Amino acid sequence: MMDSEKNRPFFSVLVTAFNVAPYIDKCIKSILGQTYENFELIVVDDGSTDETSQCLSAYKDVRVNVITQTNHGVSHARNTAIMAAHGFYILQVDGDDWVDVDALERLYPLVSDFSPDVVVTDYYRDFLDGTCLYVKQEIAKTREQRFRGVLGLTYDTLPPTRLYRLELFYIYKIKYPEHIRSGEDLCVDLQVFFYAENVIKLDAAFYHYYNRPGSICSAPVKHAYDLLGSYVFSKNFLIEAGLVDEYKAELQYFEFSKAFLSLITAKGSEPWHYAEFYQLRHNISGYFHNEKVIKEISFAPIGRKFLIYTYRTSYLAGRLSKLIGLAVSDLLRCVRLLLGK
């Protein structure tokens, strides 16, 4: 091994932060307090306008590299962190979350013995009331099954539950799509699990995902257009790989779940609705022959089910139905406020 290899940190822990001042200290301290010490910590402050930058400036630890940039979104911030990483493996952490102090110690023997491309872990979902839910992750044993599972939206694609070999990103030119700020993690999973040969599942959790109001993940409807973008990205990936026909059922369900449902549930009068709907029109009838689509529709609330079939008939009829539904919902909310309920 060359001297430069010997001096490399084994892990690069990558933190992306944007306006997370109330949470960033807990996040950073949970990493610097790791019982395994051969790591570097790279924090990308993505143009925070609160006290996040001041909080980060207080850390003088030589293992900490703070990169400050103008706001470009989480995908750009993650790409920046990956480009700055020197470790053999990268672990991504969001600035409002934290990890157990023995996280790296539990990962090290696994990766040093088996040299996997990816390690998938379970995680904790922590809530405002102090309760905590253990979330178990599943992953298939073969590369083809794993890729099919990602495309078929079977897996929870939370980035911190994946320990990646850094080399994968350089060999296969894997990047987070920077025009997408919600659903970008799925796009990376799609690429990683297409190329990764050696994937290990660790039946343990050390990552705490804080389920707080105001985060991107707490408002999926707000970023409906990004979900459409993740579908387009995935479809183009399949086209380039010549795999559209092989994964037709998975892509069809993906289109229904990420594109069609995002369109009909998005609030407001976004100008892109009609254009996107027009592109989907010729595929809509095919949704209703897909087993996963049929199952999802059967379990949908009555209001959403009504919108699905109305939009299937006509964009204008669906749009009118949605506007009426939103108006009624707002009216009922006002009535409840007036009645003090």
Coordinates of C-alpha atoms in Angstrom, one line a residue:
M1 CA 0.0 0.0 0.0
M2 CA 1.3 3.4 -0.9
D3 CA 1.9 6.1 1.8
S4 CA -1.0 8.1 0.4
E5 CA -3.2 5.1 0.9
K6 CA -2.0 4.6 4.4
N7 CA -2.8 8.2 5.3
R8 CA -6.3 8.1 3.9
P9 CA -9.2 8.1 6.4
F10 CA -11.1 4.9 6.2
F11 CA -14.5 6.6 6.3
S12 CA -15.7 10.0 5.1
V13 CA -18.7 11.2 6.9
L14 CA -20.6 13.7 4.7
V15 CA -23.0 16.2 6.3
T16 CA -25.2 18.4 4.2
A17 CA -26.7 21.4 6.1
F18 CA -29.2 24.1 5.2
N19 CA -30.8 26.2 8.0
V20 CA -30.5 23.6 10.6
A21 CA -29.0 25.7 13.4
P22 CA -31.2 24.1 16.2
Y23 CA -30.0 20.6 15.2
I24 CA -26.5 20.8 13.8
D25 CA -24.6 20.7 17.1
K26 CA -26.2 17.4 18.0
C27 CA -25.4 16.1 14.6
I28 CA -21.7 17.1 14.6
K29 CA -21.1 16.0 18.2
S30 CA -22.6 12.5 17.5
I31 CA -20.0 12.1 14.7
L32 CA -16.9 13.6 16.4
G33 CA -17.7 11.3 19.4
Q34 CA -17.3 8.1 17.4
T35 CA -15.5 5.3 19.2
Y36 CA -13.8 4.5 15.8
E37 CA -11.5 7.3 15.0
N38 CA -10.1 6.9 11.5
F39 CA -12.5 9.2 9.7
E40 CA -12.9 12.6 8.3
L41 CA -16.0 14.8 8.6
I42 CA -17.0 17.0 5.6
V43 CA -19.8 19.5 6.2
V44 CA -21.3 21.4 3.3
D45 CA -23.2 24.5 4.4
D46 CA -25.5 25.0 1.5
G47 CA -26.0 28.8 1.8
S48 CA -27.7 28.8 5.2
T49 CA -29.3 32.1 6.2
D50 CA -29.8 31.2 9.9
E51 CA -27.1 30.6 12.5
T52 CA -25.9 27.3 11.0
S53 CA -22.6 28.8 9.7
Q54 CA -21.8 30.3 13.1
C55 CA -22.4 27.0 14.8
L56 CA -20.1 25.2 12.4
S57 CA -17.3 27.8 12.8
A58 CA -17.0 26.8 16.4
Y59 CA -15.5 23.4 15.5
K60 CA -11.7 23.4 15.3
D61 CA -11.2 19.7 15.2
V62 CA -8.6 18.8 12.4
R63 CA -11.0 16.0 11.2
V64 CA -13.6 18.6 10.3
N65 CA -13.7 20.3 6.8
V66 CA -16.5 22.8 6.5
I67 CA -17.3 23.9 2.9
T68 CA -19.5 26.9 2.5
Q69 CA -21.3 27.6 -0.7
T70 CA -24.3 29.5 -2.1
N71 CA -27.6 27.7 -2.0
H72 CA -27.9 25.2 -4.8
G73 CA -30.0 22.5 -3.2
V74 CA -29.3 19.2 -1.5
S75 CA -28.2 17.3 -4.6
H76 CA -25.5 19.8 -5.4
A77 CA -24.4 19.8 -1.7
R78 CA -24.1 16.1 -1.7
N79 CA -22.1 16.1 -4.9
T80 CA -19.8 18.7 -3.4
A81 CA -19.2 16.6 -0.3
I82 CA -18.5 13.4 -2.4
M83 CA -16.0 15.3 -4.5
A84 CA -14.2 16.5 -1.4
A85 CA -14.1 13.0 0.3
H86 CA -10.9 11.1 0.7
G87 CA -12.1 8.0 2.6
F88 CA -12.6 4.5 1.1
Y89 CA -16.2 4.6 2.2
I90 CA -18.7 7.4 2.5
L91 CA -21.6 7.7 5.0
Q92 CA -24.0 10.5 4.4
V93 CA -25.8 12.3 7.3
D94 CA -28.4 15.1 7.1
G95 CA -27.6 18.1 9.3
D96 CA -30.8 17.7 11.4
D97 CA -30.2 14.0 12.2
W98 CA -27.6 12.2 14.3
V99 CA -25.9 8.8 14.7
D100 CA -25.0 6.5 17.6
V101 CA -21.4 6.9 18.8
D102 CA -20.5 3.3 17.8
A103 CA -21.8 3.6 14.2
L104 CA -18.4 3.5 12.5
E105 CA -17.1 0.9 14.9
R106 CA -19.9 -1.5 13.9
L107 CA -19.4 -0.9 10.2
Y108 CA -15.6 -1.2 10.2
P109 CA -15.1 -5.0 10.7
L110 CA -17.9 -5.7 8.1
V111 CA -16.3 -3.6 5.4
S112 CA -12.7 -4.5 6.2
D113 CA -13.5 -8.2 6.0
F114 CA -15.8 -8.3 3.0
S115 CA -14.9 -5.1 1.0
P116 CA -18.5 -4.6 -0.1
D117 CA -19.6 -2.0 -2.7
V118 CA -22.6 -1.1 -0.5
V119 CA -23.8 -1.8 3.0
V120 CA -27.5 -1.3 3.7
T121 CA -28.6 -0.7 7.3
D122 CA -31.8 -0.3 9.3
Y123 CA -32.5 3.1 10.9
Y124 CA -34.5 4.8 13.7
R125 CA -37.2 7.3 13.0
D126 CA -37.4 9.8 15.9
F127 CA -40.4 12.0 16.5
L128 CA -41.1 15.3 18.2
D129 CA -42.7 13.7 21.2
G130 CA -39.6 11.7 22.0
T131 CA -40.8 8.4 20.7
C132 CA -38.6 6.3 18.4
L133 CA -39.5 3.7 15.7
Y134 CA -37.1 1.1 14.5
V135 CA -37.4 0.8 10.7
K136 CA -36.1 -2.4 9.1
Q137 CA -34.7 -2.3 5.6
E138 CA -35.0 -5.1 3.1
I139 CA -32.6 -5.7 0.2
A140 CA -32.5 -8.6 -2.3
K141 CA -29.6 -10.9 -2.7
T142 CA -28.9 -10.7 -6.4
R143 CA -28.0 -7.6 -8.4
E144 CA -30.9 -8.0 -10.8
Q145 CA -33.4 -8.3 -8.0
R146 CA -32.0 -5.3 -6.2
F147 CA -32.2 -3.1 -9.3
R148 CA -35.7 -4.3 -9.9
G149 CA -36.6 -3.5 -6.3
V150 CA -35.3 0.1 -6.6
L151 CA -37.1 0.7 -9.8
G152 CA -40.3 -0.9 -8.5
L153 CA -40.2 1.5 -5.4
T154 CA -39.9 -1.5 -3.0
Y155 CA -37.1 0.0 -0.9
D156 CA -36.8 3.0 1.3
T157 CA -34.0 5.0 -0.4
L158 CA -32.8 7.1 2.6
P159 CA -29.1 7.9 1.8
P160 CA -27.8 7.5 5.4
T161 CA -28.9 3.9 5.3
R162 CA -26.3 3.2 2.6
L163 CA -22.6 3.0 3.2
Y164 CA -21.1 3.4 -0.3
R165 CA -17.6 2.6 -1.6
L166 CA -16.4 6.0 -2.8
E167 CA -14.7 4.4 -5.9
L168 CA -18.1 3.5 -7.3
F169 CA -19.0 7.1 -7.8
Y170 CA -15.8 7.8 -9.8
I171 CA -15.7 4.6 -11.9
Y172 CA -19.4 4.9 -13.1
K173 CA -19.7 8.7 -12.9
I174 CA -22.6 8.5 -10.4
K175 CA -24.0 11.9 -9.3
Y176 CA -27.0 13.2 -7.7
P177 CA -29.2 15.0 -10.3
E178 CA -28.9 18.6 -9.3
H179 CA -32.2 19.7 -10.9
I180 CA -34.0 17.4 -8.4
R181 CA -34.3 18.2 -4.7
S182 CA -36.8 15.5 -3.7
G183 CA -36.4 11.9 -5.1
E184 CA -32.7 12.5 -5.9
D185 CA -31.8 9.7 -3.5
L186 CA -33.8 7.2 -5.6
C187 CA -31.9 8.3 -8.7
V188 CA -28.6 7.5 -7.1
D189 CA -29.8 4.2 -5.7
L190 CA -30.9 3.3 -9.2
Q191 CA -27.4 3.8 -10.5
V192 CA -25.6 2.3 -7.6
F193 CA -27.6 -0.9 -7.5
F194 CA -27.3 -1.3 -11.3
Y195 CA -23.5 -1.4 -11.0
A196 CA -22.8 -2.7 -7.5
E197 CA -21.8 -6.4 -7.3
N198 CA -21.2 -6.9 -3.6
V199 CA -24.0 -5.6 -1.4
I200 CA -24.3 -6.5 2.3
K201 CA -27.2 -6.0 4.6
L202 CA -26.4 -5.1 8.3
D203 CA -29.3 -6.0 10.5
A204 CA -28.7 -3.2 12.9
A205 CA -29.5 0.6 13.1
F206 CA -27.4 3.5 14.2
Y207 CA -28.9 6.4 12.2
H208 CA -31.6 8.6 13.8
Y209 CA -33.8 10.3 11.2
Y210 CA -35.5 13.2 12.9
N211 CA -39.1 13.4 11.7
R212 CA -39.5 17.2 12.1
P213 CA -41.9 19.6 10.4
G214 CA -40.5 21.8 7.7
S215 CA -38.1 19.2 6.2
I216 CA -38.2 18.3 2.5
C217 CA -39.4 14.8 3.3
S218 CA -42.2 16.1 5.4
A219 CA -43.8 17.9 2.4
P220 CA -43.7 15.7 -0.6
V221 CA -46.6 17.4 -2.4
K222 CA -44.6 20.7 -2.4
H223 CA -42.0 19.0 -4.5
A224 CA -44.3 17.1 -6.9
Y225 CA -42.3 18.4 -9.9
D226 CA -39.1 16.9 -8.5
L227 CA -40.9 13.5 -8.2
L228 CA -41.8 13.8 -11.9
G229 CA -38.1 14.5 -12.5
S230 CA -37.0 11.4 -10.7
Y231 CA -39.2 9.4 -13.0
V232 CA -37.9 11.0 -16.1
F233 CA -34.3 10.5 -14.9
S234 CA -35.0 6.8 -14.3
K235 CA -36.7 6.3 -17.6
N236 CA -33.8 7.9 -19.5
F237 CA -31.3 5.6 -17.5
L238 CA -33.2 2.6 -18.7
I239 CA -33.4 3.8 -22.3
E240 CA -29.6 4.3 -22.3
A241 CA -29.1 0.9 -20.9
G242 CA -31.5 -0.7 -23.4
L243 CA -33.7 -2.1 -20.6
V244 CA -37.1 -0.5 -21.0
D245 CA -38.8 -3.6 -22.2
E246 CA -37.2 -5.8 -19.6
Y247 CA -38.5 -3.6 -16.8
K248 CA -41.7 -2.4 -18.3
A249 CA -44.0 -3.3 -15.4
E250 CA -41.7 -1.6 -12.8
L251 CA -41.3 1.5 -15.0
Q252 CA -45.1 1.6 -15.5
Y253 CA -45.7 1.5 -11.7
F254 CA -43.0 4.1 -11.2
E255 CA -44.7 6.4 -13.8
F256 CA -48.1 6.0 -12.1
S257 CA -46.7 6.5 -8.5
K258 CA -44.2 9.3 -9.1
A259 CA -45.6 11.1 -12.2
F260 CA -49.3 10.6 -12.4
L261 CA -50.1 10.7 -8.6
S262 CA -47.8 13.6 -8.1
L263 CA -49.6 15.5 -10.7
I264 CA -53.1 14.9 -9.4
T265 CA -52.3 15.5 -5.7
A266 CA -50.2 18.6 -6.2
K267 CA -51.9 21.7 -4.8
G268 CA -52.1 25.1 -6.5
S269 CA -52.2 25.9 -10.2
E270 CA -48.7 25.0 -11.4
P271 CA -48.3 25.8 -15.1
W272 CA -46.5 22.5 -15.8
H273 CA -49.6 20.4 -15.0
Y274 CA -51.2 20.4 -18.4
A275 CA -47.9 19.9 -20.3
E276 CA -46.8 17.0 -18.1
F277 CA -50.3 15.4 -18.2
Y278 CA -50.3 15.6 -22.0
Q279 CA -47.1 13.6 -22.1
L280 CA -48.6 10.9 -19.9
R281 CA -52.0 10.7 -21.6
H282 CA -51.1 7.9 -24.0
N283 CA -49.8 5.7 -21.1
I284 CA -52.7 6.2 -18.6
S285 CA -54.9 3.4 -19.8
G286 CA -52.0 1.0 -19.3
Y287 CA -51.7 1.8 -15.6
F288 CA -55.0 0.0 -14.9
H289 CA -53.6 -3.4 -16.1
N290 CA -50.6 -3.3 -13.8
E291 CA -51.0 -5.4 -10.7
K292 CA -49.2 -3.0 -8.3
V293 CA -51.2 -0.1 -9.7
I294 CA -54.5 -1.9 -9.3
K295 CA -53.6 -2.7 -5.7
E296 CA -52.6 0.8 -4.9
I297 CA -55.8 2.2 -6.3
S298 CA -57.9 -0.3 -4.3
F299 CA -56.3 1.0 -1.0
A300 CA -56.5 4.7 -2.0
P301 CA -58.8 7.0 0.0
I302 CA -62.1 7.7 -1.8
G303 CA -61.2 11.2 -2.7
R304 CA -57.9 10.2 -4.4
K305 CA -59.6 7.3 -6.1
F306 CA -62.2 9.7 -7.5
L307 CA -59.4 12.0 -8.8
I308 CA -57.5 9.1 -10.4
Y309 CA -60.5 8.0 -12.5
T310 CA -61.5 11.6 -13.3
Y311 CA -58.1 12.5 -14.5
R312 CA -58.0 9.3 -16.5
T313 CA -61.1 10.6 -18.4
S314 CA -60.0 14.2 -18.9
Y315 CA -57.4 16.6 -17.6
L316 CA -59.9 19.4 -17.4
A317 CA -62.5 17.3 -15.5
G318 CA -59.8 16.2 -13.1
R319 CA -58.5 19.7 -12.6
L320 CA -62.0 21.0 -11.9
S321 CA -62.7 18.2 -9.5
K322 CA -59.4 18.9 -7.6
L323 CA -60.1 22.7 -7.4
I324 CA -63.6 22.0 -6.0
G325 CA -62.2 19.5 -3.5
L326 CA -59.6 22.0 -2.3
A327 CA -62.2 24.7 -2.0
V328 CA -64.5 22.4 0.1
S329 CA -61.5 21.4 2.2
D330 CA -60.6 25.0 2.9
L331 CA -64.3 25.9 3.7
L332 CA -64.5 23.0 6.2
R333 CA -61.2 24.1 7.8
C334 CA -62.6 27.6 8.3
V335 CA -65.8 26.3 9.8
R336 CA -63.9 24.2 12.3
L337 CA -61.8 27.2 13.2
L338 CA -65.0 29.3 13.7
L339 CA -66.5 26.6 15.9
G340 CA -63.3 26.3 17.9
K341 CA -62.7 22.6 16.9

